[in-house]
Amino acid sequence: MKKIMNILLLTAMLLALAACGGERKNQDVELTVFAAASMTETLTEIKTAYEADHPGVVLSFNFDSSGTLLTQIQEGAACDLFISAAPKQMDALEEAGALAGDSRVDLLENQVVLCVPDGNPKGIDSFDALAQALKTGDILMAMGNSDVPVGQYTQKILAYYGLDEEELAAAGCITYGSNVKEVTTQVHEGSVDCGIIYCTDAFSAELTVVDSAAAEMCGQVIYPAGVLKDSKNAEAARAFLDYLTSEAAMDVFKKVGFVPAG
């Protein structure tokens, strides 16, 4: 009887171990991606296709301004892959040694555009017209905060026209958004006369674009991506980043106005 009991006990232990092993084997990898708010629509679409083709991977996105995301990472937030809307934020991580070696790539290029609400009540049809209206104080423009890439690009445009942002803000000609989506919403709701955002956000929100900023006005709008050195899922993060450069992913990006960087 004792011998039978030992055999039964051993069998139960082996079955339990096998079950645990199966659970570990089938456990999903949750990949945390911090991405600029302007990528919300495209990455959400890509998530569906990627998870269908990679059943062992679950994508979790944190969308916000690149400056906010950088701060969260610097304060210890768990992140596997970071995609920013400007090199500045990625440079900060690279300089701090926070990126996995040779994982950084320039992924996409966007374009800064001037948008107006339905009806274009102020008749703004170009950046030149915007600059003139700001000089006369006869307009309310929405732009991103100074820690937001789209806000930084807008600051360069204001400087290009010799406009003083602080004076304009004090005169009530400028209102701000903490990320590009907030600026987009202000234009879409008609609470401002115009706003400076990315062409991809204008497309997604079906806004009227009246002008595009030339490179000499604000520089190129490059979106770099990189895997974090402390990632617990570095291999999966690199695999997803590789997928983002594929033709299938680029087709999604191109639909809203992104183009491959380089």
PDB file of C-alpha atoms in Angstrom:
ATOM      1  CA  MET A   1       0.000   0.000   0.000  1.00  0.00           C
ATOM      2  CA  LYS A   2       2.833   2.404   0.881  1.00  0.00           C
ATOM      3  CA  LYS A   3       4.460   1.700  -2.474  1.00  0.00           C
ATOM      4  CA  ILE A   4       1.217   2.482  -4.316  1.00  0.00           C
ATOM      5  CA  MET A   5       0.772   5.719  -2.373  1.00  0.00           C
ATOM      6  CA  ASN A   6       4.326   6.815  -3.278  1.00  0.00           C
ATOM      7  CA  ILE A   7       3.660   6.107  -6.950  1.00  0.00           C
ATOM      8  CA  LEU A   8       0.431   8.080  -6.855  1.00  0.00           C
ATOM      9  CA  LEU A   9       2.163  10.978  -5.100  1.00  0.00           C
ATOM     10  CA  LEU A  10       4.997  11.003  -7.638  1.00  0.00           C
ATOM     11  CA  THR A  11       2.508  10.935 -10.504  1.00  0.00           C
ATOM     12  CA  ALA A  12       0.605  13.869  -9.049  1.00  0.00           C
ATOM     13  CA  MET A  13       3.819  15.847  -8.653  1.00  0.00           C
ATOM     14  CA  LEU A  14       4.859  15.173 -12.239  1.00  0.00           C
ATOM     15  CA  LEU A  15       1.447  16.245 -13.539  1.00  0.00           C
ATOM     16  CA  ALA A  16       1.603  19.448 -11.484  1.00  0.00           C
ATOM     17  CA  LEU A  17       5.073  20.257 -12.811  1.00  0.00           C
ATOM     18  CA  ALA A  18       3.945  19.600 -16.361  1.00  0.00           C
ATOM     19  CA  ALA A  19       0.972  21.911 -15.886  1.00  0.00           C
ATOM     20  CA  CYS A  20       3.178  24.685 -14.505  1.00  0.00           C
ATOM     21  CA  GLY A  21       5.614  24.238 -17.344  1.00  0.00           C
ATOM     22  CA  GLY A  22       2.769  24.510 -19.841  1.00  0.00           C
ATOM     23  CA  GLU A  23       1.530  27.687 -18.212  1.00  0.00           C
ATOM     24  CA  ARG A  24       4.979  29.279 -18.443  1.00  0.00           C
ATOM     25  CA  LYS A  25       5.380  28.154 -22.030  1.00  0.00           C
ATOM     26  CA  ASN A  26       2.032  29.610 -23.081  1.00  0.00           C
ATOM     27  CA  GLN A  27       2.345  32.808 -21.048  1.00  0.00           C
ATOM     28  CA  ASP A  28       2.051  35.936 -23.221  1.00  0.00           C
ATOM     29  CA  VAL A  29       4.819  38.517 -23.442  1.00  0.00           C
ATOM     30  CA  GLU A  30       3.387  41.953 -22.650  1.00  0.00           C
ATOM     31  CA  LEU A  31       5.332  44.522 -24.610  1.00  0.00           C
ATOM     32  CA  THR A  32       5.056  48.087 -23.294  1.00  0.00           C
ATOM     33  CA  VAL A  33       5.477  50.744 -25.968  1.00  0.00           C
ATOM     34  CA  PHE A  34       5.680  54.453 -25.146  1.00  0.00           C
ATOM     35  CA  ALA A  35       4.784  56.404 -28.297  1.00  0.00           C
ATOM     36  CA  ALA A  36       4.083  59.988 -29.321  1.00  0.00           C
ATOM     37  CA  ALA A  37       0.383  60.870 -29.214  1.00  0.00           C
ATOM     38  CA  SER A  38       0.392  61.509 -32.964  1.00  0.00           C
ATOM     39  CA  MET A  39       0.857  57.758 -33.507  1.00  0.00           C
ATOM     40  CA  THR A  40      -2.304  56.742 -31.644  1.00  0.00           C
ATOM     41  CA  GLU A  41      -4.424  55.784 -34.655  1.00  0.00           C
ATOM     42  CA  THR A  42      -1.716  54.070 -36.668  1.00  0.00           C
ATOM     43  CA  LEU A  43      -0.227  51.995 -33.856  1.00  0.00           C
ATOM     44  CA  THR A  44      -3.681  50.985 -32.653  1.00  0.00           C
ATOM     45  CA  GLU A  45      -4.393  49.618 -36.130  1.00  0.00           C
ATOM     46  CA  ILE A  46      -0.989  47.915 -36.308  1.00  0.00           C
ATOM     47  CA  LYS A  47      -1.581  46.312 -32.892  1.00  0.00           C
ATOM     48  CA  THR A  48      -4.513  44.296 -34.218  1.00  0.00           C
ATOM     49  CA  ALA A  49      -2.547  42.873 -37.143  1.00  0.00           C
ATOM     50  CA  TYR A  50       0.621  42.245 -35.152  1.00  0.00           C
ATOM     51  CA  GLU A  51      -1.053  40.406 -32.286  1.00  0.00           C
ATOM     52  CA  ALA A  52      -2.978  38.253 -34.771  1.00  0.00           C
ATOM     53  CA  ASP A  53       0.303  37.189 -36.391  1.00  0.00           C
ATOM     54  CA  HIS A  54       2.177  36.899 -33.072  1.00  0.00           C
ATOM     55  CA  PRO A  55      -0.191  35.157 -30.615  1.00  0.00           C
ATOM     56  CA  GLY A  56       2.456  35.102 -27.876  1.00  0.00           C
ATOM     57  CA  VAL A  57       2.766  38.898 -27.759  1.00  0.00           C
ATOM     58  CA  VAL A  58       0.402  41.466 -26.202  1.00  0.00           C
ATOM     59  CA  LEU A  59       1.076  45.104 -27.083  1.00  0.00           C
ATOM     60  CA  SER A  60       0.388  47.741 -24.427  1.00  0.00           C
ATOM     61  CA  PHE A  61       0.656  51.376 -25.546  1.00  0.00           C
ATOM     62  CA  ASN A  62       1.180  54.557 -23.572  1.00  0.00           C
ATOM     63  CA  PHE A  63       0.428  57.548 -25.810  1.00  0.00           C
ATOM     64  CA  ASP A  64       1.301  61.091 -24.751  1.00  0.00           C
ATOM     65  CA  SER A  65       3.622  63.947 -25.625  1.00  0.00           C
ATOM     66  CA  SER A  66       7.214  62.835 -26.122  1.00  0.00           C
ATOM     67  CA  GLY A  67       8.350  65.120 -23.311  1.00  0.00           C
ATOM     68  CA  THR A  68       5.903  63.573 -20.850  1.00  0.00           C
ATOM     69  CA  LEU A  69       6.885  60.060 -21.918  1.00  0.00           C
ATOM     70  CA  LEU A  70      10.570  60.888 -21.510  1.00  0.00           C
ATOM     71  CA  THR A  71       9.940  62.130 -17.966  1.00  0.00           C
ATOM     72  CA  GLN A  72       8.031  58.969 -17.102  1.00  0.00           C
ATOM     73  CA  ILE A  73      10.882  56.786 -18.369  1.00  0.00           C
ATOM     74  CA  GLN A  74      13.458  58.851 -16.491  1.00  0.00           C
ATOM     75  CA  GLU A  75      11.391  58.433 -13.325  1.00  0.00           C
ATOM     76  CA  GLY A  76      11.465  54.650 -13.658  1.00  0.00           C
ATOM     77  CA  ALA A  77       8.344  53.726 -15.617  1.00  0.00           C
ATOM     78  CA  ALA A  78       8.599  50.307 -17.238  1.00  0.00           C
ATOM     79  CA  CYS A  79       9.036  50.699 -20.990  1.00  0.00           C
ATOM     80  CA  ASP A  80      10.315  48.284 -23.621  1.00  0.00           C
ATOM     81  CA  LEU A  81      10.220  50.483 -26.728  1.00  0.00           C
ATOM     82  CA  PHE A  82      10.113  54.285 -27.050  1.00  0.00           C
ATOM     83  CA  ILE A  83       9.021  56.178 -30.173  1.00  0.00           C
ATOM     84  CA  SER A  84       9.285  59.961 -29.931  1.00  0.00           C
ATOM     85  CA  ALA A  85       8.091  62.700 -32.271  1.00  0.00           C
ATOM     86  CA  ALA A  86      11.488  64.402 -32.264  1.00  0.00           C
ATOM     87  CA  PRO A  87      15.145  63.408 -31.825  1.00  0.00           C
ATOM     88  CA  LYS A  88      15.533  65.586 -28.707  1.00  0.00           C
ATOM     89  CA  GLN A  89      13.823  63.153 -26.332  1.00  0.00           C
ATOM     90  CA  MET A  90      15.584  60.112 -27.788  1.00  0.00           C
ATOM     91  CA  ASP A  91      18.916  61.952 -27.606  1.00  0.00           C
ATOM     92  CA  ALA A  92      18.374  62.457 -23.873  1.00  0.00           C
ATOM     93  CA  LEU A  93      17.926  58.718 -23.305  1.00  0.00           C
ATOM     94  CA  GLU A  94      20.858  57.823 -25.513  1.00  0.00           C
ATOM     95  CA  GLU A  95      23.141  60.285 -23.742  1.00  0.00           C
ATOM     96  CA  ALA A  96      22.092  58.775 -20.404  1.00  0.00           C
ATOM     97  CA  GLY A  97      22.960  55.289 -21.652  1.00  0.00           C
ATOM     98  CA  ALA A  98      19.349  54.157 -21.337  1.00  0.00           C
ATOM     99  CA  LEU A  99      19.004  52.666 -24.829  1.00  0.00           C
ATOM    100  CA  ALA A 100      19.970  49.142 -25.830  1.00  0.00           C
ATOM    101  CA  GLY A 101      23.045  49.156 -28.059  1.00  0.00           C
ATOM    102  CA  ASP A 102      22.456  49.856 -31.772  1.00  0.00           C
ATOM    103  CA  SER A 103      18.657  49.633 -31.357  1.00  0.00           C
ATOM    104  CA  ARG A 104      17.945  53.259 -32.270  1.00  0.00           C
ATOM    105  CA  VAL A 105      16.506  53.915 -35.726  1.00  0.00           C
ATOM    106  CA  ASP A 106      14.910  56.882 -37.469  1.00  0.00           C
ATOM    107  CA  LEU A 107      11.520  55.356 -38.170  1.00  0.00           C
ATOM    108  CA  LEU A 108       9.220  57.970 -39.714  1.00  0.00           C
ATOM    109  CA  GLU A 109       8.962  61.524 -40.947  1.00  0.00           C
ATOM    110  CA  ASN A 110       5.919  63.737 -40.415  1.00  0.00           C
ATOM    111  CA  GLN A 111       5.047  67.266 -41.491  1.00  0.00           C
ATOM    112  CA  VAL A 112       3.980  70.325 -39.522  1.00  0.00           C
ATOM    113  CA  VAL A 113       0.824  71.930 -40.896  1.00  0.00           C
ATOM    114  CA  LEU A 114      -1.495  74.847 -40.240  1.00  0.00           C
ATOM    115  CA  CYS A 115      -5.137  73.829 -39.726  1.00  0.00           C
ATOM    116  CA  VAL A 116      -8.369  75.766 -39.378  1.00  0.00           C
ATOM    117  CA  PRO A 117     -11.829  74.817 -38.054  1.00  0.00           C
ATOM    118  CA  ASP A 118     -14.859  74.378 -40.303  1.00  0.00           C
ATOM    119  CA  GLY A 119     -15.670  77.561 -42.169  1.00  0.00           C
ATOM    120  CA  ASN A 120     -12.249  79.115 -41.465  1.00  0.00           C
ATOM    121  CA  PRO A 121     -13.834  82.172 -39.762  1.00  0.00           C
ATOM    122  CA  LYS A 122     -10.643  84.243 -39.843  1.00  0.00           C
ATOM    123  CA  GLY A 123      -9.806  83.383 -43.450  1.00  0.00           C
ATOM    124  CA  ILE A 124      -6.299  82.174 -42.584  1.00  0.00           C
ATOM    125  CA  ASP A 125      -4.890  80.491 -45.692  1.00  0.00           C
ATOM    126  CA  SER A 126      -1.128  80.340 -45.074  1.00  0.00           C
ATOM    127  CA  PHE A 127       1.618  80.682 -42.490  1.00  0.00           C
ATOM    128  CA  ASP A 128       2.321  84.140 -43.934  1.00  0.00           C
ATOM    129  CA  ALA A 129      -1.288  85.151 -43.246  1.00  0.00           C
ATOM    130  CA  LEU A 130      -1.067  83.673 -39.751  1.00  0.00           C
ATOM    131  CA  ALA A 131       2.076  85.677 -38.999  1.00  0.00           C
ATOM    132  CA  GLN A 132       0.379  88.889 -40.125  1.00  0.00           C
ATOM    133  CA  ALA A 133      -2.722  88.157 -38.029  1.00  0.00           C
ATOM    134  CA  LEU A 134      -0.580  87.452 -34.966  1.00  0.00           C
ATOM    135  CA  LYS A 135       1.227  90.763 -35.458  1.00  0.00           C
ATOM    136  CA  THR A 136      -2.087  92.621 -35.436  1.00  0.00           C
ATOM    137  CA  GLY A 137      -3.403  90.574 -32.519  1.00  0.00           C
ATOM    138  CA  ASP A 138      -6.536  89.584 -34.395  1.00  0.00           C
ATOM    139  CA  ILE A 139      -6.420  85.812 -33.932  1.00  0.00           C
ATOM    140  CA  LEU A 140      -6.334  82.961 -31.417  1.00  0.00           C
ATOM    141  CA  MET A 141      -3.897  80.194 -32.311  1.00  0.00           C
ATOM    142  CA  ALA A 142      -3.453  76.822 -30.582  1.00  0.00           C
ATOM    143  CA  MET A 143       0.009  75.289 -30.217  1.00  0.00           C
ATOM    144  CA  GLY A 144       1.760  72.671 -28.128  1.00  0.00           C
ATOM    145  CA  ASN A 145       3.563  73.399 -24.865  1.00  0.00           C
ATOM    146  CA  SER A 146       7.297  74.018 -25.004  1.00  0.00           C
ATOM    147  CA  ASP A 147       8.068  70.476 -23.786  1.00  0.00           C
ATOM    148  CA  VAL A 148       6.027  68.957 -26.631  1.00  0.00           C
ATOM    149  CA  PRO A 149       7.753  68.392 -29.998  1.00  0.00           C
ATOM    150  CA  VAL A 150       4.912  69.969 -31.993  1.00  0.00           C
ATOM    151  CA  GLY A 151       5.189  72.972 -29.691  1.00  0.00           C
ATOM    152  CA  GLN A 152       8.940  73.139 -30.253  1.00  0.00           C
ATOM    153  CA  TYR A 153       8.432  73.041 -34.026  1.00  0.00           C
ATOM    154  CA  THR A 154       5.869  75.834 -33.664  1.00  0.00           C
ATOM    155  CA  GLN A 155       8.336  77.924 -31.672  1.00  0.00           C
ATOM    156  CA  LYS A 156      10.782  77.635 -34.575  1.00  0.00           C
ATOM    157  CA  ILE A 157       8.081  78.833 -36.967  1.00  0.00           C
ATOM    158  CA  LEU A 158       7.335  81.835 -34.744  1.00  0.00           C
ATOM    159  CA  ALA A 159      11.056  82.633 -34.605  1.00  0.00           C
ATOM    160  CA  TYR A 160      11.245  82.291 -38.400  1.00  0.00           C
ATOM    161  CA  TYR A 161       8.703  85.116 -38.665  1.00  0.00           C
ATOM    162  CA  GLY A 162      10.372  87.164 -35.923  1.00  0.00           C
ATOM    163  CA  LEU A 163       7.422  86.767 -33.554  1.00  0.00           C
ATOM    164  CA  ASP A 164       7.771  86.849 -29.767  1.00  0.00           C
ATOM    165  CA  GLU A 165       5.840  83.942 -28.238  1.00  0.00           C
ATOM    166  CA  GLU A 166       5.705  85.409 -24.731  1.00  0.00           C
ATOM    167  CA  GLU A 167       4.277  88.690 -25.986  1.00  0.00           C
ATOM    168  CA  LEU A 168       1.701  86.881 -28.100  1.00  0.00           C
ATOM    169  CA  ALA A 169       0.661  84.682 -25.195  1.00  0.00           C
ATOM    170  CA  ALA A 170       0.366  87.700 -22.889  1.00  0.00           C
ATOM    171  CA  ALA A 171      -1.785  89.432 -25.517  1.00  0.00           C
ATOM    172  CA  GLY A 172      -4.164  86.463 -25.583  1.00  0.00           C
ATOM    173  CA  CYS A 173      -3.270  85.342 -29.091  1.00  0.00           C
ATOM    174  CA  ILE A 174      -2.007  81.876 -28.131  1.00  0.00           C
ATOM    175  CA  THR A 175      -3.528  78.975 -26.260  1.00  0.00           C
ATOM    176  CA  TYR A 176      -1.686  75.754 -25.462  1.00  0.00           C
ATOM    177  CA  GLY A 177      -2.135  71.992 -25.433  1.00  0.00           C
ATOM    178  CA  SER A 178      -0.135  69.438 -23.447  1.00  0.00           C
ATOM    179  CA  ASN A 179       0.135  67.214 -26.520  1.00  0.00           C
ATOM    180  CA  VAL A 180      -0.753  67.360 -30.207  1.00  0.00           C
ATOM    181  CA  LYS A 181      -4.141  65.708 -29.633  1.00  0.00           C
ATOM    182  CA  GLU A 182      -5.206  68.547 -27.329  1.00  0.00           C
ATOM    183  CA  VAL A 183      -4.240  71.109 -29.969  1.00  0.00           C
ATOM    184  CA  THR A 184      -6.111  69.093 -32.603  1.00  0.00           C
ATOM    185  CA  THR A 185      -9.226  68.993 -30.417  1.00  0.00           C
ATOM    186  CA  GLN A 186      -9.200  72.781 -29.942  1.00  0.00           C
ATOM    187  CA  VAL A 187      -9.173  73.275 -33.708  1.00  0.00           C
ATOM    188  CA  HIS A 188     -11.761  70.573 -34.319  1.00  0.00           C
ATOM    189  CA  GLU A 189     -14.144  72.104 -31.751  1.00  0.00           C
ATOM    190  CA  GLY A 190     -13.667  75.598 -33.174  1.00  0.00           C
ATOM    191  CA  SER A 191     -12.516  77.070 -29.862  1.00  0.00           C
ATOM    192  CA  VAL A 192      -9.545  78.623 -31.685  1.00  0.00           C
ATOM    193  CA  ASP A 193      -9.093  80.242 -35.094  1.00  0.00           C
ATOM    194  CA  CYS A 194      -6.277  77.919 -36.136  1.00  0.00           C
ATOM    195  CA  GLY A 195      -3.698  75.495 -34.806  1.00  0.00           C
ATOM    196  CA  ILE A 196      -0.325  74.060 -35.704  1.00  0.00           C
ATOM    197  CA  ILE A 197      -0.226  70.267 -35.632  1.00  0.00           C
ATOM    198  CA  TYR A 198       1.057  67.334 -37.697  1.00  0.00           C
ATOM    199  CA  CYS A 199      -0.440  66.384 -41.043  1.00  0.00           C
ATOM    200  CA  THR A 200      -1.171  62.896 -39.665  1.00  0.00           C
ATOM    201  CA  ASP A 201      -3.357  64.285 -36.876  1.00  0.00           C
ATOM    202  CA  ALA A 202      -5.085  66.613 -39.324  1.00  0.00           C
ATOM    203  CA  PHE A 203      -5.880  63.596 -41.499  1.00  0.00           C
ATOM    204  CA  SER A 204      -7.210  61.510 -38.612  1.00  0.00           C
ATOM    205  CA  ALA A 205      -9.371  64.386 -37.325  1.00  0.00           C
ATOM    206  CA  GLU A 206     -10.505  65.353 -40.859  1.00  0.00           C
ATOM    207  CA  LEU A 207      -9.327  68.934 -40.387  1.00  0.00           C
ATOM    208  CA  THR A 208      -8.748  71.471 -43.138  1.00  0.00           C
ATOM    209  CA  VAL A 209      -5.039  72.002 -43.842  1.00  0.00           C
ATOM    210  CA  VAL A 210      -4.271  75.418 -45.339  1.00  0.00           C
ATOM    211  CA  ASP A 211      -0.467  75.301 -45.385  1.00  0.00           C
ATOM    212  CA  SER A 212       2.558  73.104 -44.668  1.00  0.00           C
ATOM    213  CA  ALA A 213       5.753  74.294 -43.004  1.00  0.00           C
ATOM    214  CA  ALA A 214       8.878  74.163 -45.141  1.00  0.00           C
ATOM    215  CA  ALA A 215      12.036  72.586 -43.734  1.00  0.00           C
ATOM    216  CA  GLU A 216      13.708  75.997 -43.365  1.00  0.00           C
ATOM    217  CA  MET A 217      10.881  77.079 -41.076  1.00  0.00           C
ATOM    218  CA  CYS A 218      11.068  74.312 -38.484  1.00  0.00           C
ATOM    219  CA  GLY A 219      13.401  71.562 -39.706  1.00  0.00           C
ATOM    220  CA  GLN A 220      12.551  67.941 -40.471  1.00  0.00           C
ATOM    221  CA  VAL A 221      10.044  66.147 -38.253  1.00  0.00           C
ATOM    222  CA  ILE A 222      11.800  62.855 -37.557  1.00  0.00           C
ATOM    223  CA  TYR A 223      10.380  60.104 -35.322  1.00  0.00           C
ATOM    224  CA  PRO A 224      13.194  57.993 -33.830  1.00  0.00           C
ATOM    225  CA  ALA A 225      12.576  54.696 -32.040  1.00  0.00           C
ATOM    226  CA  GLY A 226      14.715  52.706 -29.638  1.00  0.00           C
ATOM    227  CA  VAL A 227      14.610  49.730 -27.287  1.00  0.00           C
ATOM    228  CA  LEU A 228      15.261  50.509 -23.622  1.00  0.00           C
ATOM    229  CA  LYS A 229      18.338  48.895 -22.102  1.00  0.00           C
ATOM    230  CA  ASP A 230      16.358  47.833 -19.012  1.00  0.00           C
ATOM    231  CA  SER A 231      13.637  46.157 -21.075  1.00  0.00           C
ATOM    232  CA  LYS A 232      12.591  42.758 -19.739  1.00  0.00           C
ATOM    233  CA  ASN A 233      11.453  41.855 -23.252  1.00  0.00           C
ATOM    234  CA  ALA A 234      14.281  43.225 -25.395  1.00  0.00           C
ATOM    235  CA  GLU A 235      14.091  40.475 -28.001  1.00  0.00           C
ATOM    236  CA  ALA A 236      10.339  40.945 -28.480  1.00  0.00           C
ATOM    237  CA  ALA A 237      10.788  44.734 -28.551  1.00  0.00           C
ATOM    238  CA  ARG A 238      13.403  44.469 -31.305  1.00  0.00           C
ATOM    239  CA  ALA A 239      11.142  42.129 -33.264  1.00  0.00           C
ATOM    240  CA  PHE A 240       8.244  44.604 -33.065  1.00  0.00           C
ATOM    241  CA  LEU A 241      10.519  47.481 -34.067  1.00  0.00           C
ATOM    242  CA  ASP A 242      11.654  45.464 -37.082  1.00  0.00           C
ATOM    243  CA  TYR A 243       7.995  44.933 -37.988  1.00  0.00           C
ATOM    244  CA  LEU A 244       7.354  48.683 -37.829  1.00  0.00           C
ATOM    245  CA  THR A 245       9.853  49.127 -40.662  1.00  0.00           C
ATOM    246  CA  SER A 246       8.136  46.463 -42.794  1.00  0.00           C
ATOM    247  CA  GLU A 247       6.028  47.182 -45.864  1.00  0.00           C
ATOM    248  CA  ALA A 248       2.837  46.106 -44.068  1.00  0.00           C
ATOM    249  CA  ALA A 249       3.356  48.593 -41.218  1.00  0.00           C
ATOM    250  CA  MET A 250       4.529  51.357 -43.547  1.00  0.00           C
ATOM    251  CA  ASP A 251       1.338  50.997 -45.569  1.00  0.00           C
ATOM    252  CA  VAL A 252      -0.611  51.873 -42.399  1.00  0.00           C
ATOM    253  CA  PHE A 253       1.655  54.836 -41.624  1.00  0.00           C
ATOM    254  CA  LYS A 254       1.496  56.184 -45.186  1.00  0.00           C
ATOM    255  CA  LYS A 255      -2.305  56.215 -45.170  1.00  0.00           C
ATOM    256  CA  VAL A 256      -2.325  59.095 -42.685  1.00  0.00           C
ATOM    257  CA  GLY A 257       0.633  61.001 -44.121  1.00  0.00           C
ATOM    258  CA  PHE A 258       3.741  59.526 -42.504  1.00  0.00           C
ATOM    259  CA  VAL A 259       6.662  58.652 -44.771  1.00  0.00           C
ATOM    260  CA  PRO A 260       9.664  56.446 -44.001  1.00  0.00           C
ATOM    261  CA  ALA A 261      12.512  58.471 -42.491  1.00  0.00           C
ATOM    262  CA  GLY A 262      15.611  58.891 -44.584  1.00  0.00           C
TER     263      GLY A 262
END
